[in-house]
mmCIF file of C-alpha atoms in Angstrom:
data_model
loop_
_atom_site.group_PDB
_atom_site.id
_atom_site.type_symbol
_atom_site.label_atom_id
_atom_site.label_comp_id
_atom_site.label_asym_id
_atom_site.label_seq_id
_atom_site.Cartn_x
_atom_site.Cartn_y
_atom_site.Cartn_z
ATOM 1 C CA UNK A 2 124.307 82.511 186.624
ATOM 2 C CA UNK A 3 120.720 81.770 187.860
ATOM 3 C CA UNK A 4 118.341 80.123 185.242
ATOM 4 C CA UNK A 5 115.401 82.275 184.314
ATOM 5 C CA UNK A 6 112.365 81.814 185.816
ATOM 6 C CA UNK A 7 110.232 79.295 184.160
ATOM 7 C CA UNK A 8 106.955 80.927 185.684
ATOM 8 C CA UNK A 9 107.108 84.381 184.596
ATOM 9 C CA UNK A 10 103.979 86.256 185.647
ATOM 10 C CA UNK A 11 103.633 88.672 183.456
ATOM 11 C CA UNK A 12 101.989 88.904 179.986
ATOM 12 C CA UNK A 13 102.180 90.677 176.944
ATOM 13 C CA UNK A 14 99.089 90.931 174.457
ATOM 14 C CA UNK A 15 99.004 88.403 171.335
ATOM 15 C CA UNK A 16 100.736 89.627 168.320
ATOM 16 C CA UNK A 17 102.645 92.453 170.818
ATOM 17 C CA UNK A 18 105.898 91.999 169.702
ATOM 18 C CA UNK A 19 104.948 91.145 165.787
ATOM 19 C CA UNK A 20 103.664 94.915 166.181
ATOM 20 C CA UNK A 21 105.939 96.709 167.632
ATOM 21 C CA UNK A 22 108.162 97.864 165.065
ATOM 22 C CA UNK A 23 104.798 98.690 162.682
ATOM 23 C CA UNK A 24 103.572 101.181 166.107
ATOM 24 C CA UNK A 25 107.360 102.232 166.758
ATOM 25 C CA UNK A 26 107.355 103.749 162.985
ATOM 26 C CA UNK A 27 104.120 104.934 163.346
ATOM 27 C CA UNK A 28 104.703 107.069 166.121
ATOM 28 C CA UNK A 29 108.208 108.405 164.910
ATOM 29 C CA UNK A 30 106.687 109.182 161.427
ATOM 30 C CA UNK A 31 103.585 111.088 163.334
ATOM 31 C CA UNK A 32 106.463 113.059 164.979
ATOM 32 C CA UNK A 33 108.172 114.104 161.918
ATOM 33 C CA UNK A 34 105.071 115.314 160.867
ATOM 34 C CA UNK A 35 104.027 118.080 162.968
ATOM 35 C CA UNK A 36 103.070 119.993 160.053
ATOM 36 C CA UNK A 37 100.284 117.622 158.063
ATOM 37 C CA UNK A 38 101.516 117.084 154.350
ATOM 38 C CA UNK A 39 97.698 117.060 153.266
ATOM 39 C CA UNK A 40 96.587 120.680 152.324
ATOM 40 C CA UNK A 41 92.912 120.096 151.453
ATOM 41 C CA UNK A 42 93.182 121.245 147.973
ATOM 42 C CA UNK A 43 90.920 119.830 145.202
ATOM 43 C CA UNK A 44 90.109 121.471 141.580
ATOM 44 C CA UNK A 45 87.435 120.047 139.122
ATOM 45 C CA UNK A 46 87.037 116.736 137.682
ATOM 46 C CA UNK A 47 88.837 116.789 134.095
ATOM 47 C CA UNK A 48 90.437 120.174 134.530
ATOM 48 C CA UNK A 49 94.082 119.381 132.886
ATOM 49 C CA UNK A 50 92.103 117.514 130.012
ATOM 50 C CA UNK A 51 90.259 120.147 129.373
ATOM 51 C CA UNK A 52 93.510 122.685 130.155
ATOM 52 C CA UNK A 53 94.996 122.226 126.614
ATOM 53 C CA UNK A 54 91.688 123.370 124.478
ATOM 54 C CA UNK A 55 91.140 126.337 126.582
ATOM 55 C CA UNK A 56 95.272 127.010 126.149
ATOM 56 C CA UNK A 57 94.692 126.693 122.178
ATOM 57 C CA UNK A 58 91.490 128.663 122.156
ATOM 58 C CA UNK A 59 92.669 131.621 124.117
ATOM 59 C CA UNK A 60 95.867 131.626 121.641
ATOM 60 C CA UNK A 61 94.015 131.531 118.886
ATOM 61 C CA UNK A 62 91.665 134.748 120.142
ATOM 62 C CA UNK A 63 94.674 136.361 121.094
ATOM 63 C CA UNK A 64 95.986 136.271 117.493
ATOM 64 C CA UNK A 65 93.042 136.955 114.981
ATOM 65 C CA UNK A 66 92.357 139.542 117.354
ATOM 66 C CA UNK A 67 95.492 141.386 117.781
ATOM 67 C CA UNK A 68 94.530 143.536 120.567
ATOM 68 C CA UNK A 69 95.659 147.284 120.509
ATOM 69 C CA UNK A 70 96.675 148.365 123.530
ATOM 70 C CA UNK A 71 94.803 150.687 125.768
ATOM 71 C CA UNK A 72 97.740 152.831 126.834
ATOM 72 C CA UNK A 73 99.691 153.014 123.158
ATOM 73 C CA UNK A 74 101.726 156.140 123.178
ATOM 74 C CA UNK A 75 103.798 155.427 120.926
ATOM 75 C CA UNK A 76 101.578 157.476 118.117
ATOM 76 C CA UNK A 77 101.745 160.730 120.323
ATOM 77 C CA UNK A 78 104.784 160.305 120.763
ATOM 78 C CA UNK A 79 105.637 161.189 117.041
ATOM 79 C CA UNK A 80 102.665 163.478 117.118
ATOM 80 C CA UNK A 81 104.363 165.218 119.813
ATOM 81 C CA UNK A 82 107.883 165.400 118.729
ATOM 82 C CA UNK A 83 106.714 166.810 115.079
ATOM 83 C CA UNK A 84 104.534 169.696 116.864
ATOM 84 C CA UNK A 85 107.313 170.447 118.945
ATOM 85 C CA UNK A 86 109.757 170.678 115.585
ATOM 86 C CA UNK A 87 107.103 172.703 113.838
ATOM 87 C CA UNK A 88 106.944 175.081 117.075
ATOM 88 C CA UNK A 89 110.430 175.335 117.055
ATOM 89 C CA UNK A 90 110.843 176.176 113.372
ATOM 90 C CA UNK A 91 107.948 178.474 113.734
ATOM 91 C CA UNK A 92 109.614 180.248 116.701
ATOM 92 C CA UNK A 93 113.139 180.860 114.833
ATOM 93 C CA UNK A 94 111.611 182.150 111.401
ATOM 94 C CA UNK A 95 109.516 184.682 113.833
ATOM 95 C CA UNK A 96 112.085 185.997 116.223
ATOM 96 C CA UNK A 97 114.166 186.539 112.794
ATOM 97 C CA UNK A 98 111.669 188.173 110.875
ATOM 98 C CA UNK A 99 112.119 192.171 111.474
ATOM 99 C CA UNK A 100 108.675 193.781 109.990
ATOM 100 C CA UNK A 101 108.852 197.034 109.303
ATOM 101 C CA UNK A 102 106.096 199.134 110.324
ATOM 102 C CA UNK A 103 104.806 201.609 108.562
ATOM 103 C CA UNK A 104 102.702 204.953 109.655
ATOM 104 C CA UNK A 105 99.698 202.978 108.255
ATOM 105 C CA UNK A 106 100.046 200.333 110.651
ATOM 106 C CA UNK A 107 99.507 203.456 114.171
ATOM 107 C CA UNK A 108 95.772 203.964 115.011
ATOM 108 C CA UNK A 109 94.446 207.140 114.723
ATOM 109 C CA UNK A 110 93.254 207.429 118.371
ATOM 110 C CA UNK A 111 96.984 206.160 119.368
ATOM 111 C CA UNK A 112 97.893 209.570 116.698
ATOM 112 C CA UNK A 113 95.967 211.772 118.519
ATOM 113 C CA UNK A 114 96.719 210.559 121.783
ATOM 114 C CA UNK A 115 100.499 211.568 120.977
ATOM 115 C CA UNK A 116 99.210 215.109 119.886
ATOM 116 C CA UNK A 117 97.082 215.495 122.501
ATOM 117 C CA UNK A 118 100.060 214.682 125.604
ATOM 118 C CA UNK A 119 103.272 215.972 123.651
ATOM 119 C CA UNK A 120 104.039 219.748 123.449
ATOM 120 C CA UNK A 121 104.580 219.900 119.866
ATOM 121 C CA UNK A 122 105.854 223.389 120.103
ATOM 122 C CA UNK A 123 104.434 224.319 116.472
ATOM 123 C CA UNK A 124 103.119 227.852 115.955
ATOM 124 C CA UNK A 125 100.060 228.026 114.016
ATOM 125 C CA UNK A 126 102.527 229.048 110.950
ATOM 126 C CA UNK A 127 104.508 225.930 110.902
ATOM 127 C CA UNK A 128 101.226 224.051 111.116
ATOM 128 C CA UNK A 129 99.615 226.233 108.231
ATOM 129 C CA UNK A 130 102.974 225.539 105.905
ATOM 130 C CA UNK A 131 102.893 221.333 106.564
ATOM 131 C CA UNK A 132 98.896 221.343 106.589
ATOM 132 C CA UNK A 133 97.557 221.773 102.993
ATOM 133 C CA UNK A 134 94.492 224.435 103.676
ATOM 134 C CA UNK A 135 93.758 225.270 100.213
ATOM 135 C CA UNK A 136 92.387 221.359 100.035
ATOM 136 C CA UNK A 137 90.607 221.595 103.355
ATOM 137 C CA UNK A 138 87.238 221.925 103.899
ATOM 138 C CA UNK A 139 85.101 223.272 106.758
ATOM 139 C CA UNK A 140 83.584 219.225 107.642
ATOM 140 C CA UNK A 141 87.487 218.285 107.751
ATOM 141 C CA UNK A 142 87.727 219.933 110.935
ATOM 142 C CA UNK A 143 84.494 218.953 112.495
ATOM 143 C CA UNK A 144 82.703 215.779 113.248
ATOM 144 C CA UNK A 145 79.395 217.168 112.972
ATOM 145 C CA UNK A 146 78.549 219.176 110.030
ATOM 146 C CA UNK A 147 77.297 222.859 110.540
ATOM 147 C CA UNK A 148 74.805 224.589 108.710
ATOM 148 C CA UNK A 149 76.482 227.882 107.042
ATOM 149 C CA UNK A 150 73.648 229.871 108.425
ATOM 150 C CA UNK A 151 74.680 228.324 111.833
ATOM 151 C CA UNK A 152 78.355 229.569 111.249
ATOM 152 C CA UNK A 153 77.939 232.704 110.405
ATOM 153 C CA UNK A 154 75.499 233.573 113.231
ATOM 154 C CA UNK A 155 78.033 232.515 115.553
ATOM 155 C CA UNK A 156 81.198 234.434 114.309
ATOM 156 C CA UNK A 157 78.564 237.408 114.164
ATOM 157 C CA UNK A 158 78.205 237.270 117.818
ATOM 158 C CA UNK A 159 81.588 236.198 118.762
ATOM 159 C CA UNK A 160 84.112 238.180 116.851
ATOM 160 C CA UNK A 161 84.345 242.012 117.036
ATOM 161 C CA UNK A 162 86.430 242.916 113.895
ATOM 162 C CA UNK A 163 84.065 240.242 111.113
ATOM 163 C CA UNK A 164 86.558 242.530 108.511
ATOM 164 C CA UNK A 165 89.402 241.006 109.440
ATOM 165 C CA UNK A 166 87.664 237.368 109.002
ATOM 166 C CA UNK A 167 88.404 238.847 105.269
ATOM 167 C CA UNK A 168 85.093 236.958 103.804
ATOM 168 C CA UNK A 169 84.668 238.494 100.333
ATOM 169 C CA UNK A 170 81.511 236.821 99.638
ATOM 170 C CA UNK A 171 79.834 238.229 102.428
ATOM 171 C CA UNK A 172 81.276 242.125 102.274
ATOM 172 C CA UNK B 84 110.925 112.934 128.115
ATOM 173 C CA UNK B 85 111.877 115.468 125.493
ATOM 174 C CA UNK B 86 115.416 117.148 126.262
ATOM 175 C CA UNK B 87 114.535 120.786 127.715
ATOM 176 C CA UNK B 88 117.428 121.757 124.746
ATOM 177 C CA UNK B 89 115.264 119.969 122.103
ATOM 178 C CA UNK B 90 112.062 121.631 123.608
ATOM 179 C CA UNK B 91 113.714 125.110 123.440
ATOM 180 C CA UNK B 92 114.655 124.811 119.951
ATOM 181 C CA UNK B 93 111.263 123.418 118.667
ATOM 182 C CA UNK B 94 109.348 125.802 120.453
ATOM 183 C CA UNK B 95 111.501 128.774 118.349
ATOM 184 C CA UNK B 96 110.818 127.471 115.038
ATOM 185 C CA UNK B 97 107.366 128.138 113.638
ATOM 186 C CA UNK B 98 106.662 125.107 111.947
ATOM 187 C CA UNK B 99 107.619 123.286 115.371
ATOM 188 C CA UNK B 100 105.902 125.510 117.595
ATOM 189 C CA UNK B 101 102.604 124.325 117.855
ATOM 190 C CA UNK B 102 103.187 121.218 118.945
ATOM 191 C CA UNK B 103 106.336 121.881 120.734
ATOM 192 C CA UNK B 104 104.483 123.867 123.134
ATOM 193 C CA UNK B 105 101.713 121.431 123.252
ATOM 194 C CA UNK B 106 104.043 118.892 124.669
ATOM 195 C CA UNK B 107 105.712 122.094 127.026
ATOM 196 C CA UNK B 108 101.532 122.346 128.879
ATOM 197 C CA UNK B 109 101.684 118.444 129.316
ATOM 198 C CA UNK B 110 104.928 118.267 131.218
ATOM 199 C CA UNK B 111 104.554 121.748 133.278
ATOM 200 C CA UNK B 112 100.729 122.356 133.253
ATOM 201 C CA UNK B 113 100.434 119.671 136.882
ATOM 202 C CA UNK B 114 103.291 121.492 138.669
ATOM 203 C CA UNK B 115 102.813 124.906 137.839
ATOM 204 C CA UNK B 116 99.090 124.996 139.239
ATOM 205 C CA UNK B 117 100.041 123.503 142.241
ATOM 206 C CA UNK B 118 102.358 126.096 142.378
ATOM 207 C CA UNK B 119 100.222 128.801 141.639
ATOM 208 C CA UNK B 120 97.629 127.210 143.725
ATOM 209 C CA UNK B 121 99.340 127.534 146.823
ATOM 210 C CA UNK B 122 100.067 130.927 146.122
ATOM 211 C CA UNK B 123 96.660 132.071 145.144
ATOM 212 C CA UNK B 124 94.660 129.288 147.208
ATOM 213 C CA UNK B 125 91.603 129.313 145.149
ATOM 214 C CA UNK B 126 90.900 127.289 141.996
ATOM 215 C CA UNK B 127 89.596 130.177 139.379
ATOM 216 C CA UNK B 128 91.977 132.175 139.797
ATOM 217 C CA UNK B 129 95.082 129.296 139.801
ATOM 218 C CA UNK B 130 93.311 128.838 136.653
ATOM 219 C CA UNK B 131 93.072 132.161 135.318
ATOM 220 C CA UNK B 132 96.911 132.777 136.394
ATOM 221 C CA UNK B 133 98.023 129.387 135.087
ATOM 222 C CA UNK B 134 96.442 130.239 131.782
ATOM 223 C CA UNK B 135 98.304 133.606 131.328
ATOM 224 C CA UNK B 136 101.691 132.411 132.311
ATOM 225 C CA UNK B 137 101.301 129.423 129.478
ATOM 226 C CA UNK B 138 100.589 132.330 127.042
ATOM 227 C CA UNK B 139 103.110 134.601 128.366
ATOM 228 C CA UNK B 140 105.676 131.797 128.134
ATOM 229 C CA UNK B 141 104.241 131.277 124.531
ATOM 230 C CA UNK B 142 104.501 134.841 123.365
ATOM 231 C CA UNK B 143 108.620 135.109 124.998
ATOM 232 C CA UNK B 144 109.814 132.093 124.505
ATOM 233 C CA UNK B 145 111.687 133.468 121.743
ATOM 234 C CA UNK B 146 113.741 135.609 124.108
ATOM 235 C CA UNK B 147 114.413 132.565 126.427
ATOM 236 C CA UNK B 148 118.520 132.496 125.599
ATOM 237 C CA UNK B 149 118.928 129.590 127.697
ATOM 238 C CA UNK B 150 121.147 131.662 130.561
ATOM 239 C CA UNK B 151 119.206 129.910 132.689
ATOM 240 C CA UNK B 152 117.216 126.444 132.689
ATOM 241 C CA UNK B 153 114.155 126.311 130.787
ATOM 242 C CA UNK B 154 111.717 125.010 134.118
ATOM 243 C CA UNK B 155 113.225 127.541 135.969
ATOM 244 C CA UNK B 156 112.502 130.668 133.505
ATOM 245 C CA UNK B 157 109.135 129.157 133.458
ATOM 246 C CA UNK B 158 108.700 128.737 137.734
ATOM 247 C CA UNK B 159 109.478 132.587 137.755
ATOM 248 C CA UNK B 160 107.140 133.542 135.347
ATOM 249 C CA UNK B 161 104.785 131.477 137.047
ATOM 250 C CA UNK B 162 105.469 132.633 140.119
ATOM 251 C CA UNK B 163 105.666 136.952 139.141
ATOM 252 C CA UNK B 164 102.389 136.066 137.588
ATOM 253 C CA UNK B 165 100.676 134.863 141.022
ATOM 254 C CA UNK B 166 101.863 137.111 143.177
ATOM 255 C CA UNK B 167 101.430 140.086 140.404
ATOM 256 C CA UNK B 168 98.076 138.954 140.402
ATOM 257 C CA UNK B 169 97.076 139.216 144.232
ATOM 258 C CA UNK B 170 98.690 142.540 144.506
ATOM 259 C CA UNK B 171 96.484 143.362 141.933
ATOM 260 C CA UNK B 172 93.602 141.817 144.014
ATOM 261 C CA UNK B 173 94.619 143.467 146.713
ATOM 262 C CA UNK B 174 94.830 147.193 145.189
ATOM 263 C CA UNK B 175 91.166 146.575 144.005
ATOM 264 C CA UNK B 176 89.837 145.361 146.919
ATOM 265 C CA UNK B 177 91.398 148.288 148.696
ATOM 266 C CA UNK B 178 93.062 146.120 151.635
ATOM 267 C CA UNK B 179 96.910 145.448 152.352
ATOM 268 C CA UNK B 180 98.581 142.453 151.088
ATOM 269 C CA UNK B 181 98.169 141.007 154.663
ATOM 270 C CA UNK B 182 94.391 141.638 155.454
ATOM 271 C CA UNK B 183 94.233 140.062 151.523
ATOM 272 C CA UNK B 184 96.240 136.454 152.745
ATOM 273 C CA UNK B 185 93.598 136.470 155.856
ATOM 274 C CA UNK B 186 90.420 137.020 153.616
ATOM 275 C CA UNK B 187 91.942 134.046 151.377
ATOM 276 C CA UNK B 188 92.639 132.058 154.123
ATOM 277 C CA UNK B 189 88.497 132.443 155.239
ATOM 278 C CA UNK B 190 87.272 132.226 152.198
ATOM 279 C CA UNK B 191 88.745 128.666 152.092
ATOM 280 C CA UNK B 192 86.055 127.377 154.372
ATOM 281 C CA UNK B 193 83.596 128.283 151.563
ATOM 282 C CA UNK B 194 85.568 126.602 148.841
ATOM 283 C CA UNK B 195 84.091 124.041 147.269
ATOM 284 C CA UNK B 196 87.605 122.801 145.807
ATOM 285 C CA UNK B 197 88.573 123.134 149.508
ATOM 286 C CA UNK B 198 88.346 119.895 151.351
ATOM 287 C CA UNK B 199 90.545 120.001 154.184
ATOM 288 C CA UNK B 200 89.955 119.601 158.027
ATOM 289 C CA UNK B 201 90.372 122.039 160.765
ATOM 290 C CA UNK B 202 94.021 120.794 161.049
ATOM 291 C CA UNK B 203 94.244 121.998 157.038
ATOM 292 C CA UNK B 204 92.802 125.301 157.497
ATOM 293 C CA UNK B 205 94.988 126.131 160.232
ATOM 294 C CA UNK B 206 98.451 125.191 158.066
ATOM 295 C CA UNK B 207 96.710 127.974 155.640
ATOM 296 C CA UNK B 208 96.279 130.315 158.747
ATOM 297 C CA UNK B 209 99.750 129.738 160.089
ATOM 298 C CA UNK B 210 101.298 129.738 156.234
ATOM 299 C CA UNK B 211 99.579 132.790 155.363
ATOM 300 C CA UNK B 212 100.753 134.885 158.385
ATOM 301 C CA UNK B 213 104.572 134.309 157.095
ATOM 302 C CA UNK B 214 106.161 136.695 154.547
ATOM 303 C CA UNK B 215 106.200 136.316 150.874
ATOM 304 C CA UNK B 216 109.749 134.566 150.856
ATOM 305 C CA UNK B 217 109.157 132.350 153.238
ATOM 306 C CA UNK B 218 105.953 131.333 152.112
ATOM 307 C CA UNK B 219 107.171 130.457 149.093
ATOM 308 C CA UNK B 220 110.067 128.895 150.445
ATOM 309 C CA UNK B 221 108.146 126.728 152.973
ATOM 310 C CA UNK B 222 105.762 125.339 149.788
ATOM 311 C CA UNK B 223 108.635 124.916 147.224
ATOM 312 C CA UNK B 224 110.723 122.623 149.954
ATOM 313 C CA UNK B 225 107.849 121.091 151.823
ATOM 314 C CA UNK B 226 104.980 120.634 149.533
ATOM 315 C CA UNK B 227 106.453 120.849 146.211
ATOM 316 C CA UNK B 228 110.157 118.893 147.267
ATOM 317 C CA UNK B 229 112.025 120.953 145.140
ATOM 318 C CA UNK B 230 115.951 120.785 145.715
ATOM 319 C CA UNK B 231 117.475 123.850 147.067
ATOM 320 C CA UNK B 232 119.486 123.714 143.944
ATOM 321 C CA UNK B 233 116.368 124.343 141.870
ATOM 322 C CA UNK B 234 114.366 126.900 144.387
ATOM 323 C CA UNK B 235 117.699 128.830 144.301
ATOM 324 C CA UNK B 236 117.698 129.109 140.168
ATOM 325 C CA UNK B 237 113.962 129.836 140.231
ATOM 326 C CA UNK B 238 114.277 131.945 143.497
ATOM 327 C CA UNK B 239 117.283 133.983 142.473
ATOM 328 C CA UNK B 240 118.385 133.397 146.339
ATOM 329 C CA UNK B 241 121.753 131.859 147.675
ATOM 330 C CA UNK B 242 121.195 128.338 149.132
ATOM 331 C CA UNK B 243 122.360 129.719 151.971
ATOM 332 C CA UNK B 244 119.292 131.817 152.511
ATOM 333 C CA UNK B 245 116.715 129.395 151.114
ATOM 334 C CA UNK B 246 117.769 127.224 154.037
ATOM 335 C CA UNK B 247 117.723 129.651 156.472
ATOM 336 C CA UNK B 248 114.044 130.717 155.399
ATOM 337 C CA UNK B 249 112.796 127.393 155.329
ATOM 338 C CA UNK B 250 113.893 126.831 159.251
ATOM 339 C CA UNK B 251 112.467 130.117 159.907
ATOM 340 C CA UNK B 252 109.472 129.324 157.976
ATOM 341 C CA UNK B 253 108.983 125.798 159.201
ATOM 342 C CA UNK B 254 109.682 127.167 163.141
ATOM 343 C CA UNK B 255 107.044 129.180 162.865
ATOM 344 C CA UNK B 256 104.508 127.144 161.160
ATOM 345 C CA UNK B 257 105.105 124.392 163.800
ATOM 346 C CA UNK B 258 104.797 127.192 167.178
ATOM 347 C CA UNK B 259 101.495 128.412 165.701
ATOM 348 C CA UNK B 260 99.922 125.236 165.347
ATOM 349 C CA UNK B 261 100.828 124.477 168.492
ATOM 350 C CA UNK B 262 99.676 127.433 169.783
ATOM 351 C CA UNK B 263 96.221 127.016 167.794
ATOM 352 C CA UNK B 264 96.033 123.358 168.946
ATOM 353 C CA UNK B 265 96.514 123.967 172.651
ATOM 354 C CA UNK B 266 93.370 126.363 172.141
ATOM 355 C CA UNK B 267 91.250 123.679 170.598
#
């Protein structure tokens, strides 16, 4: 085996070699790192100092001021279920209760609408034995009062046989 | 550190409770807005959503039965409460949960708690284009180096599928970069 050659011509820089490794890890770790591990992030000077107070003061808001809730149901909620037990109740005693009505209760026009559209097939006789005339009077039967004068005037002209009419105080 | 057990049980007695959950904000408080953080991306409202998941885990902790670990009741409540929040966001703004990530994304450049390069900003562009598993997938491994063990309990997801949406998530963070890099 040769010797090496005393007069190498080639040089490295000073300190080369002592460097190497430092600039070998260097580059590997700069490799490792494609994504940076800095983010950039920064908050204010004293903040978790200062964190605790804020903590303690917020607490302390929070509980000699009991908040009420903005969407609390829970009150309607009763509200709602005892209407709906009254309505209930309310809807059974009804639909149980049978009123009786009474003749009272009809209106007269709802009275003489059932004379006026129902053949009642009653002969003036039959009406005259129900229908107490002795306790009638003339302004029973009319809505506007007549004047006797008025009355008798008209029979006069309208009836041929006034005898049978059978007024005694006028014979 | 307190044992979580301890913690649990102080935290359900009254006369504990107080300072129980004092020492529950110190160990959590850190993590959980970088949690929420990512999520939401901007301060205010990592604060607003870190302070009601603190009080929610205040007012429930007595029906925390211990089925499950006591950090990882409190990552999903943290977690509901971010994302509960931006659909919220989103329904008043009137926009789609997507369009919503993008207009988070810009806003970031306006952001004074917002430091990061262009090389930042487009990690928040490529994260925010991935869906809402992944994304919080990709954070909980990458950024947060949780163990699959613990995304899994917090997650409610087989290991199996945590790892499968992290290579997804990561594959696609790295070709969009790329992509936005070879445009620069």
């Amino acid at each position: 085996m040769k010797p090496f050659d005393k007069n190498n011509p080639f040089k490295a820089p000073e300190g080369y070699f002592k460097k190497f490794d430092e600039n070998l890890f260097k580059k590997l770790s700069s490799k490792d790192l494609a994504i940076p591990k800095k983010e950039g992030f920064k908050l204010p000077n004293g903040y978790f100092d200062s964190l605790n107070d804020k903590l303690q003061e917020k607490l302390n808001a929070e509980q000699t001021n009991k908040v009420v809730p903005l969407k609390s149901y829970k009150k309607y909620y009763y509200a709602l279920a005892a209407a709906a037990a009254v309505l209930v109740v309310a809807l059974i005693v009804n639909l149980n209760k049978t009123e009786k009505i009474g003749f009272d209760d009809l209106a007269q026009a709802d009275i003489e609408n059932y004379f006026d559209k129902n053949e009642l097939d009653l002969t003036s006789y039959e009406l005259a034995e129900v229908m107490p005339i002795g306790e009638l009077e003339m302004t029973d039967m009319f809505e506007s009062n007549f004047s006797e004068e008025n009355v008798l005037d008209y029979l006069n002209e309208n009836t041929e046989y006034l005898d049978e009419l059978n007024l005694e105080d006028n014979e | 550190m307190i044992a979580e057990e301890t913690l649990v049980n102080q935290l359900q007695q009254t006369e504990t409770q107080a300072s129980a959950f004092g020492v529950l904000v110190d160990t959590y408080k850190e993590r959980l807005y970088w949690h929420i953080r990512r999520i939401v991306l901007n301060h205010d409202d990592a604060d607003d959503v870190l302070q009601n998941t603190f009080i929610k885990i205040y007012k429930n902790i007595s029906n925390f039965k211990g089925n499950s670990k006591l950090y990882s009741w409190i990552y999903r409540i943290a977690t509901n409460e971010a994302l509960s929040f931006l659909k919220t966001k989103s329904r008043m703004m009137g926009v789609s949960d997507s369009e919503l990530q993008e207009r988070l994304v810009e806003n970031l450049t306006a952001d004074v708690y917002f430091e990061g390069e262009e090389i930042q900003l487009k990690l928040q562009q490529a994260i925010a284009t991935l869906p809402e598993k992944q994304k919080l997938v990709f954070n909980m491994k990458y950024f947060e180096e949780l163990k699959y063990e613990e995304i899994s309990e917090i997650l409610e997801t087989s290991i199996g599928g945590l790892k499968a949406s992290y290579h997804i998530a990561t594959k696609k963070i790295e070709a969009h970069l790329k992509e936005q890099t070879e445009y620069l």
